[in-house]
Coordinates of C-alpha atoms in Angstrom, one line a residue:
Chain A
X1 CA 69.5 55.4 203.0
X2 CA 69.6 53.8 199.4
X3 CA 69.2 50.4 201.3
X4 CA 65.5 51.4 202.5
X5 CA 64.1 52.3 198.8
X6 CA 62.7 48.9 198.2
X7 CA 60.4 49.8 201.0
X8 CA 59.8 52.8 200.1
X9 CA 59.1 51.4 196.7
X10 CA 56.4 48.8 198.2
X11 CA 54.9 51.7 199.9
X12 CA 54.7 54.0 196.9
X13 CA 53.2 51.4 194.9
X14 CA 50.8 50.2 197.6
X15 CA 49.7 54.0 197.7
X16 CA 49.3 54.1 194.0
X17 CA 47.2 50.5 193.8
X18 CA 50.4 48.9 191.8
X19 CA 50.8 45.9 193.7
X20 CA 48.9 43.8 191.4
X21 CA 45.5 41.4 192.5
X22 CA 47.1 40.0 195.1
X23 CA 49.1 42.6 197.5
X24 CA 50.5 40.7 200.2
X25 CA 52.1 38.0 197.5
X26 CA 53.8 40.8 196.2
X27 CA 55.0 42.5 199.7
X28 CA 55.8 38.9 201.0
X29 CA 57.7 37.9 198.1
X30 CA 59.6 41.2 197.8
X31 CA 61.0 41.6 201.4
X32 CA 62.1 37.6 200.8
X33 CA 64.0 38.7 197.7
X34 CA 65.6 42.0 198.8
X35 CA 66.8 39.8 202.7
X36 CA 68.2 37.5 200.0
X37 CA 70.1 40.4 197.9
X38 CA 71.0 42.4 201.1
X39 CA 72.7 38.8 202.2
X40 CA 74.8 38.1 198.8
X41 CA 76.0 42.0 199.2
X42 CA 76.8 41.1 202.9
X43 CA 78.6 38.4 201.3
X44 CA 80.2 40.3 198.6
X45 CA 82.3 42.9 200.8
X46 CA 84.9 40.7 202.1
X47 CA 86.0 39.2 198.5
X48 CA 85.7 42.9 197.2
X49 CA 88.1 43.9 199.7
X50 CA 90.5 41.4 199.0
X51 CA 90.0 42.2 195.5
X52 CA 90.5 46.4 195.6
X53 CA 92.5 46.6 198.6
X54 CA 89.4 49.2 199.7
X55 CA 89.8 48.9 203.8
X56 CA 86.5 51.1 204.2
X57 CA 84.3 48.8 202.2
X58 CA 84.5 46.7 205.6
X59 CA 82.8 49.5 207.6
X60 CA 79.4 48.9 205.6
X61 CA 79.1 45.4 206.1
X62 CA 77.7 45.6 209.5
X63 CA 74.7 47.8 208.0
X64 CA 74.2 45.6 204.9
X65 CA 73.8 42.8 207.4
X66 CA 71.0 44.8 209.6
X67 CA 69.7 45.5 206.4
X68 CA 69.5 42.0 205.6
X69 CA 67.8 41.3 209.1
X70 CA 65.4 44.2 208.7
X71 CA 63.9 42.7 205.7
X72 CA 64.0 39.1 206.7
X73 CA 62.1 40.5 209.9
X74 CA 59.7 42.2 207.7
X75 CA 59.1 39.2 205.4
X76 CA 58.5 37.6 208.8
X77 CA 56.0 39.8 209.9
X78 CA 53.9 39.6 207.0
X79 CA 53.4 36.3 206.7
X80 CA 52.5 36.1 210.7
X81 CA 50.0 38.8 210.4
X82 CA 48.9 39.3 206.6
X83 CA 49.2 36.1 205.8
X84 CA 48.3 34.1 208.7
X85 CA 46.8 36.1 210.9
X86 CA 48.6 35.1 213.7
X87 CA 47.0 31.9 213.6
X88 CA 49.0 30.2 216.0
X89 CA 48.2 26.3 215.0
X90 CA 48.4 26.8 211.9
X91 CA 51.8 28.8 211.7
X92 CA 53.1 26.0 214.1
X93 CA 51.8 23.4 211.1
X94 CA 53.7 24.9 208.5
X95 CA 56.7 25.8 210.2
X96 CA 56.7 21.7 210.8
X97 CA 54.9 20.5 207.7
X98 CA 56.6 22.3 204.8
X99 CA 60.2 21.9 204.1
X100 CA 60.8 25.5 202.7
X101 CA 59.1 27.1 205.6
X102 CA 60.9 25.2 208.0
X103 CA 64.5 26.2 206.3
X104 CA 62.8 29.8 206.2
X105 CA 62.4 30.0 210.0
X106 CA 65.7 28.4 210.8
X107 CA 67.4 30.6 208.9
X108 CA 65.4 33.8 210.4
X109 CA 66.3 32.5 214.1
X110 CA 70.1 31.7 212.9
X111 CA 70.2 35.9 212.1
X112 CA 68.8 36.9 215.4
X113 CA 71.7 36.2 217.8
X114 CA 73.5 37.8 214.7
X115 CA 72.0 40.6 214.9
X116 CA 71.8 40.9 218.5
X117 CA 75.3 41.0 218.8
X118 CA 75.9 43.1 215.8
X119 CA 77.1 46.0 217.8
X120 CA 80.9 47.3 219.0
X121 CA 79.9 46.4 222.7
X122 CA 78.9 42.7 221.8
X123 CA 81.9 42.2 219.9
X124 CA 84.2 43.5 222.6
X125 CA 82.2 41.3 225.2
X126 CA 82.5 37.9 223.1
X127 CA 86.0 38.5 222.0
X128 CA 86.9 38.8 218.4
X129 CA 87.5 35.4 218.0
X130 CA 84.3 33.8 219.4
X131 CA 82.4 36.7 217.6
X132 CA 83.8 36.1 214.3
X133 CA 83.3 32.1 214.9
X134 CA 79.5 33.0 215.2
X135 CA 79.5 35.1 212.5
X136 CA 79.9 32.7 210.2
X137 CA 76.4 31.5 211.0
X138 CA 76.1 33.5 208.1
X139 CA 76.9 31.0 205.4
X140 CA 74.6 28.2 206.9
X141 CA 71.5 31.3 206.5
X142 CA 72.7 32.5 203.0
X143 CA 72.3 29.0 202.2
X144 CA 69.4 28.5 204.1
X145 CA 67.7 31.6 202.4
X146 CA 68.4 30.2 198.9
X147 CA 67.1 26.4 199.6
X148 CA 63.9 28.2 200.9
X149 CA 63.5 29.9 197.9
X150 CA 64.4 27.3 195.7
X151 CA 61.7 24.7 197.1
X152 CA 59.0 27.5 197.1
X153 CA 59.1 28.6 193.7
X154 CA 56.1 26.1 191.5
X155 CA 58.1 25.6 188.6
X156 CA 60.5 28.4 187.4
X157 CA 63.6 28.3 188.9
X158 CA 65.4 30.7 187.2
X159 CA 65.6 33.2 190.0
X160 CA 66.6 30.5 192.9
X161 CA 69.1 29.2 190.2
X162 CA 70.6 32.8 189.5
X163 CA 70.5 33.5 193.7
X164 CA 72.5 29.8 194.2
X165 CA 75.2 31.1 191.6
X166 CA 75.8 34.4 193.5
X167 CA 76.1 32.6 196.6
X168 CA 78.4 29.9 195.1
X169 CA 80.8 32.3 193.4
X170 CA 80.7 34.2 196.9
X171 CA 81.4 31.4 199.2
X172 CA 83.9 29.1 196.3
X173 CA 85.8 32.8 196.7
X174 CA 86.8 32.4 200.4
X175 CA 87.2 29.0 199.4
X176 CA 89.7 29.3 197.0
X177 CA 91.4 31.9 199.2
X178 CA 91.5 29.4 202.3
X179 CA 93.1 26.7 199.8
X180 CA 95.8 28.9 198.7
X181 CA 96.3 30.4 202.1
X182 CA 96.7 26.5 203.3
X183 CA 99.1 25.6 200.2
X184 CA 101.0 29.0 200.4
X185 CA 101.1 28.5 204.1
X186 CA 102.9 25.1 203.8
X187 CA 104.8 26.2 201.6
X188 CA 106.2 29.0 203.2
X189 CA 106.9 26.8 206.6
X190 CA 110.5 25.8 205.4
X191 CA 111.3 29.5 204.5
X192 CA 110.8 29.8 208.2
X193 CA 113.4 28.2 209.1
X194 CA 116.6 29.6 210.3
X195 CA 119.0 29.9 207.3
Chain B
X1 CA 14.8 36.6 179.1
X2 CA 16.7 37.8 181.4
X3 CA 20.1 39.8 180.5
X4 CA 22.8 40.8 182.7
X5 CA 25.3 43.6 181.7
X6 CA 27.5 43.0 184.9
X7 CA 30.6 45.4 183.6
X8 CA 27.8 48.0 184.0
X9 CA 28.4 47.3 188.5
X10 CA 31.1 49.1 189.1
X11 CA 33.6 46.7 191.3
X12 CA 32.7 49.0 194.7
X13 CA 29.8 48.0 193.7
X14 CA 30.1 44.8 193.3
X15 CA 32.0 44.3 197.3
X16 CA 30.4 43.6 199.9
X17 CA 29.9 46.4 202.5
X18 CA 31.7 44.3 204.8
X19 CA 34.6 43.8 203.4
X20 CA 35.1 47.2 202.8
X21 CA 34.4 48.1 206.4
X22 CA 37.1 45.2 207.7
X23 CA 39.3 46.9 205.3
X24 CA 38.9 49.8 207.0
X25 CA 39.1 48.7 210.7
X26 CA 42.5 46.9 208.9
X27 CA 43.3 49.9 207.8
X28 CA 43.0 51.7 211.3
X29 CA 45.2 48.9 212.8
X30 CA 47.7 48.8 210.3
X31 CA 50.8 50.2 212.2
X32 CA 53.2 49.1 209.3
X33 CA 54.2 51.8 206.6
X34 CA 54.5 48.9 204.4
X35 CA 51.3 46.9 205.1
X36 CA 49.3 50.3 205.1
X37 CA 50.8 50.9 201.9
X38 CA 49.6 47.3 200.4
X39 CA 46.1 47.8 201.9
X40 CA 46.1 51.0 199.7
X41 CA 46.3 49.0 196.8
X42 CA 43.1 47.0 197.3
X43 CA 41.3 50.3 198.0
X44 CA 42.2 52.0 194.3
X45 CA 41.4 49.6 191.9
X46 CA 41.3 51.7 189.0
X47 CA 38.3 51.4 186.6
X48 CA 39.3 48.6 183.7
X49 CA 40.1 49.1 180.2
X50 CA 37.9 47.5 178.2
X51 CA 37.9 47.2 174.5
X52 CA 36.8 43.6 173.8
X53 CA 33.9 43.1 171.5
X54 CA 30.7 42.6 173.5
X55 CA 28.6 39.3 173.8
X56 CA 25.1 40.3 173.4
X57 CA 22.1 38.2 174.5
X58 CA 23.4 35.9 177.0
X59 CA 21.4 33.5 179.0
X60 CA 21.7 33.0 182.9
X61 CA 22.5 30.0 184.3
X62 CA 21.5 28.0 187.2
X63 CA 25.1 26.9 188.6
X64 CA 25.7 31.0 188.8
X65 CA 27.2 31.9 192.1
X66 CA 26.0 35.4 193.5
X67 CA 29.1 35.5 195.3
X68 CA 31.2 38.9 194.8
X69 CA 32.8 38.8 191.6
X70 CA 36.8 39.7 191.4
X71 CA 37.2 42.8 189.2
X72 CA 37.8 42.7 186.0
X73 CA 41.2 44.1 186.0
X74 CA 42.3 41.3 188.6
X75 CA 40.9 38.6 186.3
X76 CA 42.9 40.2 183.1
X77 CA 46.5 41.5 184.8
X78 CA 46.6 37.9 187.7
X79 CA 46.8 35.4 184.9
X80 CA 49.1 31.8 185.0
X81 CA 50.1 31.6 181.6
X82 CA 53.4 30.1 180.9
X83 CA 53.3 30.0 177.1
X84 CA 53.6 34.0 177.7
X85 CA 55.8 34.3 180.7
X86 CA 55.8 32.8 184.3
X87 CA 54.8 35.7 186.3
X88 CA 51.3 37.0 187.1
X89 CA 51.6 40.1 185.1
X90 CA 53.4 38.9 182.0
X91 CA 50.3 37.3 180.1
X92 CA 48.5 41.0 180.1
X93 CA 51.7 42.6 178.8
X94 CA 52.6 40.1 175.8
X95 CA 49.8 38.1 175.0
X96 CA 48.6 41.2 172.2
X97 CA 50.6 38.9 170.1
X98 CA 48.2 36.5 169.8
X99 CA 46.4 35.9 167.1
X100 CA 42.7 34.2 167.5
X101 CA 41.0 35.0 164.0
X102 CA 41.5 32.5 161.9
X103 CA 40.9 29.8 164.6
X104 CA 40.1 26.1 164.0
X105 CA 39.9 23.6 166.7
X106 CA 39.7 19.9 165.0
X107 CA 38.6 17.2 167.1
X108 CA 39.1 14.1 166.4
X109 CA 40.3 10.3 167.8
X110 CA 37.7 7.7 168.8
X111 CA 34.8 9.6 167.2
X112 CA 32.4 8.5 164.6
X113 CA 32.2 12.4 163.4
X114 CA 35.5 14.4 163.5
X115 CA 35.6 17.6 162.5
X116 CA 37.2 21.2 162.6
X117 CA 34.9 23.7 163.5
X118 CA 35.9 28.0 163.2
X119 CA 35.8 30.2 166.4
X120 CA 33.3 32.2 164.4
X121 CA 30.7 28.7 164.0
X122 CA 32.1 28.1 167.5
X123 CA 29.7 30.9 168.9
X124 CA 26.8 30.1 167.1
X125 CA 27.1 26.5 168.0
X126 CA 24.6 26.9 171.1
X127 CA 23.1 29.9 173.2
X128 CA 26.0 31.7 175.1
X129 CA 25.5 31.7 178.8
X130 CA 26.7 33.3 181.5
X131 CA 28.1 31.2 184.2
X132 CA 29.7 32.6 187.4
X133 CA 31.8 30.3 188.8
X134 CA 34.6 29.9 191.4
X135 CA 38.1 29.3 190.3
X136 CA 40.3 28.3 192.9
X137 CA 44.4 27.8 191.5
X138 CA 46.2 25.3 193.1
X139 CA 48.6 27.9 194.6
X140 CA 46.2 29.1 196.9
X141 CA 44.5 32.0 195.8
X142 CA 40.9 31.8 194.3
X143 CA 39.1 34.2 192.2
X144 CA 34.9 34.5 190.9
X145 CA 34.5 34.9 187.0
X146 CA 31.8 35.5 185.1
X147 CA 32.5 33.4 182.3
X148 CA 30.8 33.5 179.0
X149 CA 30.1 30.0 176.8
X150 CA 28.1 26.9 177.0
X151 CA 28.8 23.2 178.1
X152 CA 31.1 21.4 176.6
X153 CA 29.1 18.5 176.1
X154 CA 27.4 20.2 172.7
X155 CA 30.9 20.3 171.3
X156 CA 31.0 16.5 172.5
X157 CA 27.4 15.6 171.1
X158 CA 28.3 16.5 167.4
X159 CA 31.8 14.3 167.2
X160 CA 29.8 11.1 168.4
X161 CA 32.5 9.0 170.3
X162 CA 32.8 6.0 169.8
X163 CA 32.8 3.0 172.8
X164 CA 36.0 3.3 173.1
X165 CA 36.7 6.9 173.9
X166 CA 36.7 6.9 177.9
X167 CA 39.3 10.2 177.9
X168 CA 39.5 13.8 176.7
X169 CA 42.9 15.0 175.9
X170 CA 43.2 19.5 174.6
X171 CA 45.6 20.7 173.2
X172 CA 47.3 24.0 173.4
X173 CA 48.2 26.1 170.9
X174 CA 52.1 26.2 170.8
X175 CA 53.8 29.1 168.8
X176 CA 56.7 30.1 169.2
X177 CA 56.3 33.1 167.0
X178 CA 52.9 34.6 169.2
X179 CA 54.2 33.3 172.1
X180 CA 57.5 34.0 174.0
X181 CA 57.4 31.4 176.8
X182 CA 57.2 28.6 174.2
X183 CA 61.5 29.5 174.4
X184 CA 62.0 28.3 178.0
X185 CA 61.5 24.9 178.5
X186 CA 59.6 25.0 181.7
X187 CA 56.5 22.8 180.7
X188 CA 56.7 20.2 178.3
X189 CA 54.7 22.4 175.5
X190 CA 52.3 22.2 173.6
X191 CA 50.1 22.3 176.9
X192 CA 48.3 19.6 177.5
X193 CA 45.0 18.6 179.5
X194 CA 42.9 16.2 180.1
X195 CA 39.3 14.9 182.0
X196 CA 38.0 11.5 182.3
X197 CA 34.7 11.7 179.3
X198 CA 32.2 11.6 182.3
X199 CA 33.9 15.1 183.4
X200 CA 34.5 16.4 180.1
X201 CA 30.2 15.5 179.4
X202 CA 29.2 17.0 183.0
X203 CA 26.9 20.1 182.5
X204 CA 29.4 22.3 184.7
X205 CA 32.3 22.1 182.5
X206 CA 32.3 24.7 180.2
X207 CA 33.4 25.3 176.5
X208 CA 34.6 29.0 177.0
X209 CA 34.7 31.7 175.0
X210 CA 34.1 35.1 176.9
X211 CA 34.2 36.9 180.5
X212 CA 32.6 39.7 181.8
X213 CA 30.4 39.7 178.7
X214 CA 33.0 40.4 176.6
X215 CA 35.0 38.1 174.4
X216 CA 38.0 36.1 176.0
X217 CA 41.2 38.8 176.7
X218 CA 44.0 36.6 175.2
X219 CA 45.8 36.3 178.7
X220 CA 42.7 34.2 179.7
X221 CA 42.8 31.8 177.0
X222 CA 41.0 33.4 174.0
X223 CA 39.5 32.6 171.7
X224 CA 38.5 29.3 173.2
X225 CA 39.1 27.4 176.2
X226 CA 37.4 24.9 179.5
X227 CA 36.3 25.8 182.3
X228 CA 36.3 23.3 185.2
X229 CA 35.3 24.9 188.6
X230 CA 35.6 21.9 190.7
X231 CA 39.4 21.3 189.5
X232 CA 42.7 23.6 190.5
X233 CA 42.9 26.2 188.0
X234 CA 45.8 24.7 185.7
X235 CA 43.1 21.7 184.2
X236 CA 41.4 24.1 182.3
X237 CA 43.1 24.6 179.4
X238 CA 43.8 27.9 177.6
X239 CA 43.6 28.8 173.0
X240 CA 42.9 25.3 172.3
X241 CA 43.3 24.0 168.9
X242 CA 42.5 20.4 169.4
X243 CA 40.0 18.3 171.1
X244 CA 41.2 14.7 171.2
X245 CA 39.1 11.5 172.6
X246 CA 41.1 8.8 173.4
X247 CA 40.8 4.9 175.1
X248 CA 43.8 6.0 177.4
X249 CA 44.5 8.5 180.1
X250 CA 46.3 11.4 178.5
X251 CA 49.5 12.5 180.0
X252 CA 49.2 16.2 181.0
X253 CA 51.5 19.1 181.2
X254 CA 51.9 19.5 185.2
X255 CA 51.8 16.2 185.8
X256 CA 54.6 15.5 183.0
X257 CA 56.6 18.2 185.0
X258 CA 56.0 17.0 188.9
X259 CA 53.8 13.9 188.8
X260 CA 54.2 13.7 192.8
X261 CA 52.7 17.3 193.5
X262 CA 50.0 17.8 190.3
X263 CA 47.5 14.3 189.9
X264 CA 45.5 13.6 186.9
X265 CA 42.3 14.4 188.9
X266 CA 43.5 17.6 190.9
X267 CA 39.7 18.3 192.1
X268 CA 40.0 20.8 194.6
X269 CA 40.0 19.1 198.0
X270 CA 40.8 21.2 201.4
X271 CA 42.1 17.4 202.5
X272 CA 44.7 16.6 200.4
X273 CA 47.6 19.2 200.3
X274 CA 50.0 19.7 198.1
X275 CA 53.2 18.6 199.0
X276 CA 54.6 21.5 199.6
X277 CA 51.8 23.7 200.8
X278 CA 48.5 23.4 202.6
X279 CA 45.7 23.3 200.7
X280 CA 43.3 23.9 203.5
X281 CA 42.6 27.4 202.9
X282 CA 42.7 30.1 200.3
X283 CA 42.9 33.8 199.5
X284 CA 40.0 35.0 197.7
X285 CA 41.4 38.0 195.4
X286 CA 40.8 41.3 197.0
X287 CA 40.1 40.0 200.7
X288 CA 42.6 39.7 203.2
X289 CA 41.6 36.7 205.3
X290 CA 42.2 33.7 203.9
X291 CA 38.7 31.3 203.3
X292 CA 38.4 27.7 203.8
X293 CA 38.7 25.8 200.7
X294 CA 35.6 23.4 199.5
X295 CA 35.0 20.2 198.6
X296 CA 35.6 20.2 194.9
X297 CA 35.7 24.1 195.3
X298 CA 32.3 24.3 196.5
X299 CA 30.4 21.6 193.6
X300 CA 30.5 18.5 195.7
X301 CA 26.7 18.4 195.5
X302 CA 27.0 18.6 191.1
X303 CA 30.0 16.4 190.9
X304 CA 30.9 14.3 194.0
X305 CA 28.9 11.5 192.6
X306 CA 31.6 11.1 189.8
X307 CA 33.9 9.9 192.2
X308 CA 32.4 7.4 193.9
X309 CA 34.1 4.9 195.7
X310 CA 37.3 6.5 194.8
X311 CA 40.6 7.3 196.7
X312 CA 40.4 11.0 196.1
X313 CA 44.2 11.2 198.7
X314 CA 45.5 8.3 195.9
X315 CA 44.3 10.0 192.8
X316 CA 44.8 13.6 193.8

């Protein structure tokens, strides 16, 4: 429930005239911000894990990814309808013409078959292996979602900057983990052996 | 004479019945607890604060637009002003440190007369004029002021340059001490700005000094600044303290920071787009649908012959 009080914040403020001179910059750029926090705490669960040893952690990743989706699909929205208009042409134009648009939409269309098969069903019907495999679309979007809004922002990068470190930190963790797990792995081969 | 006291309209007043009722009909359609909420926020715009001395006396002018005017709380809380933070809303919380009395702007360089001249002289230097113009920011969003000041061509007059000047370079103030964003590096400070002399002498650019007949709020610029309507927002400079004339083109701040994306020139010109967005269209503050852009924001019949013969896609 906690995960849908940035809406309800929008909403509040809207209600109250506190979204500034110009509302739908401010609803478009906050749904792009919170998709981009709800991805780095998708992110975060499986090094947290590892880290605590908390098994149950794992059960809220699968909502903190909807989550995720839900406000990418919002952010979506509103720049179809509030800001374009559903002018067709012209959406078409800047989806082609402008770099951080176009990175924008691909990472949007990587998370649908994501969330498509986010239920118990799908993974059962893809097999764990081929599910996880497409799971890790999730990387390519996290990056995605940062280099779109890295390339949007004027001049003032600080916030892209600060998003790109979370995101580093969060994939150099699994990494790491992967290089040990390789090294450790090797390692332990010979132990294998009969004695 | 003629005197306007336009803070006297309240801003219902002031839009058009139309755009109220498509707010409305939006309203009606608007299915999206989040959209609903945003169009909300364009229906309550609270009555401003006001507590700027008042300009009395001011003349009309001719290039006036009777377009709707943008509230005045829009025009004092949606402010680009780096040298006080780089959001919208920072420049009305923490530009109260600024301090515009004593103010002296010297100008000097290839003049016969240089000289400083007080804010207080400033305003008494020719009949104050209202002037409501357009401003269209190169982000996309546009806005109508009515601006308070004269042409900058009086301040011009009295210096006298010299056959060599061909450029106008002003300077920003830069403070660190009145003003916080001087600490990030983001724009090679002080901010700097620049027209071609022929721009700077045109009767539409205007030495600023008020808006909404009161005296400049310092997130605008006070206590003086330019106003060039036909250019993207960030030419006109903001609390200038020097006017310099120079035989070379001056290197300006935006153009220091991305010379590919911000041009000397930047008129405003639907055609050429920035390189990372379009520049086709705009959102006028308070509306929903975006508006074409115009030629040099709507002055093409004023200013277009300036740039005749030019490559307006090469010098953007």
């Amino acid at each position: 429930m906690a995960c849908l009080l940035p809406l309800v914040r929008l909403a509040w403020l809207g209600a109250q005239g506190g979204l500034g001179a110009n509302p739908i910059e401010y609803i478009t750029r906050s749904t792009g911000w919170w998709t981009l926090s709800f991805l780095m705490i998708t992110l975060s669960i499986t090094p947290l894990r590892r880290l605590t040893n908390l098994n149950w952690l794992l059960r809220l990743r699968r909502m903190f990814g909807l989550f995720a989706f839900f406000y990418a699909a919002l952010h979506f929205g509103i720049y179809l309808w509030l800001d374009q208009f559903f002018d067709w042409t012209e959406i078409v134009k800047d989806i082609a013409k402008r770099p951080f648009i176009t990175v924008g939409f691909a990472a949007f269309v990587l998370l649908l078959p994501l969330a498509a098969t986010s239920t118990n069903a799908m993974v059962r019907r893809l097999g764990a292996r081929r599910w996880q495999l497409l799971h890790r679309l999730i990387y390519v979007i996290a990056i995605l979602g940062v280099v779109h809004f890295w390339w949007l922002v004027k001049k003032d990068i600080t916030e892209p900057v600060l998003f790109a470190c979370v995101l580093a930190v969060l994939l150099g963790a699994r990494l790491a983990w992967r290089m040990r797990k390789a090294r450790t792995g090797g390692d332990t081969l010979p132990s294998a052996v009969p004695r | 004479m003629l005197i306007r006291h336009p803070s006297d309209i309240a801003p219902s007043e002031i839009t058009p019945r139309e755009v109220y009722r498509h707010r409305r009909a939006f309203l009606r359609s608007a299915g999206l607890l989040a959209a609903a909420a945003g169009a909300g926020g364009l229906l309550t715009s609270t009555a401003p604060a006001r507590g700027a001395t008042r300009l009395a006396g001011l003349r009309q002018s001719p290039f006036s637009t009777d377009e709707a005017q943008t509230p005045y709380k829009d025009v004092t809380t949606y402010n680009n002003y780096y040298e006080f933070g780089t959001d919208k809303d920072e420049p009305a919380d923490n530009a109260h440190t600024l301090k515009t009395r004593p103010w002296t702007i010297a100008i000097e360089g290839e003049v016969r007369k240089a000289y400083s001249i007080g804010v207080e002289e400033l305003l008494k230097l020719a009949p104050l004029e209202e002037r409501i113009y357009r401003m269209r920011c190169v982000e996309g969003w546009s806005m109508v002021i009515p601006w308070v000041g004269y042409s900058l061509s009086e301040l011009i007059k009295r210096a006298e340059p010299t056959g060599n000047a061909r450029f106008v370079e002003f300077v920003t103030l830069a403070d660190p001490r009145q003003m916080p964003g001087l600490a990030y590096p983001v724009l090679k400070w002080p901010y700097v700005e620049g027209l071609r002399l022929d721009e700077a002498m045109h009767p539409l650019t205007l030495l600023c000094v008020g808006l909404y007949g009161e005296l400049l709020p310092n997130q605008n610029g006070a206590p003086v600044r330019v106003v060039i309507p036909w250019k993207y927002g960030f030419k006109s400079g903001k609390s200038i303290v020097k006017i310099r004339f120079t035989a070379t083109q001056p290197r300006t701040a935006w153009n220091i920071a991305q010379p590919r994306e911000y041009g000397f020139y930047s008129n405003v010109n639907p055609q050429v787009d920035h390189p990372r967005w379009s520049q086709a269209r705009e959102r006028r503050i308070g509306e929903f649908r975006k508006r074409p852009t115009l030629m040099f924001n709507g002055y093409a019949e004023q200013v277009a012959s300036l740039y005749a013969g030019m490559d307006l896609k090469k010098n953007f």
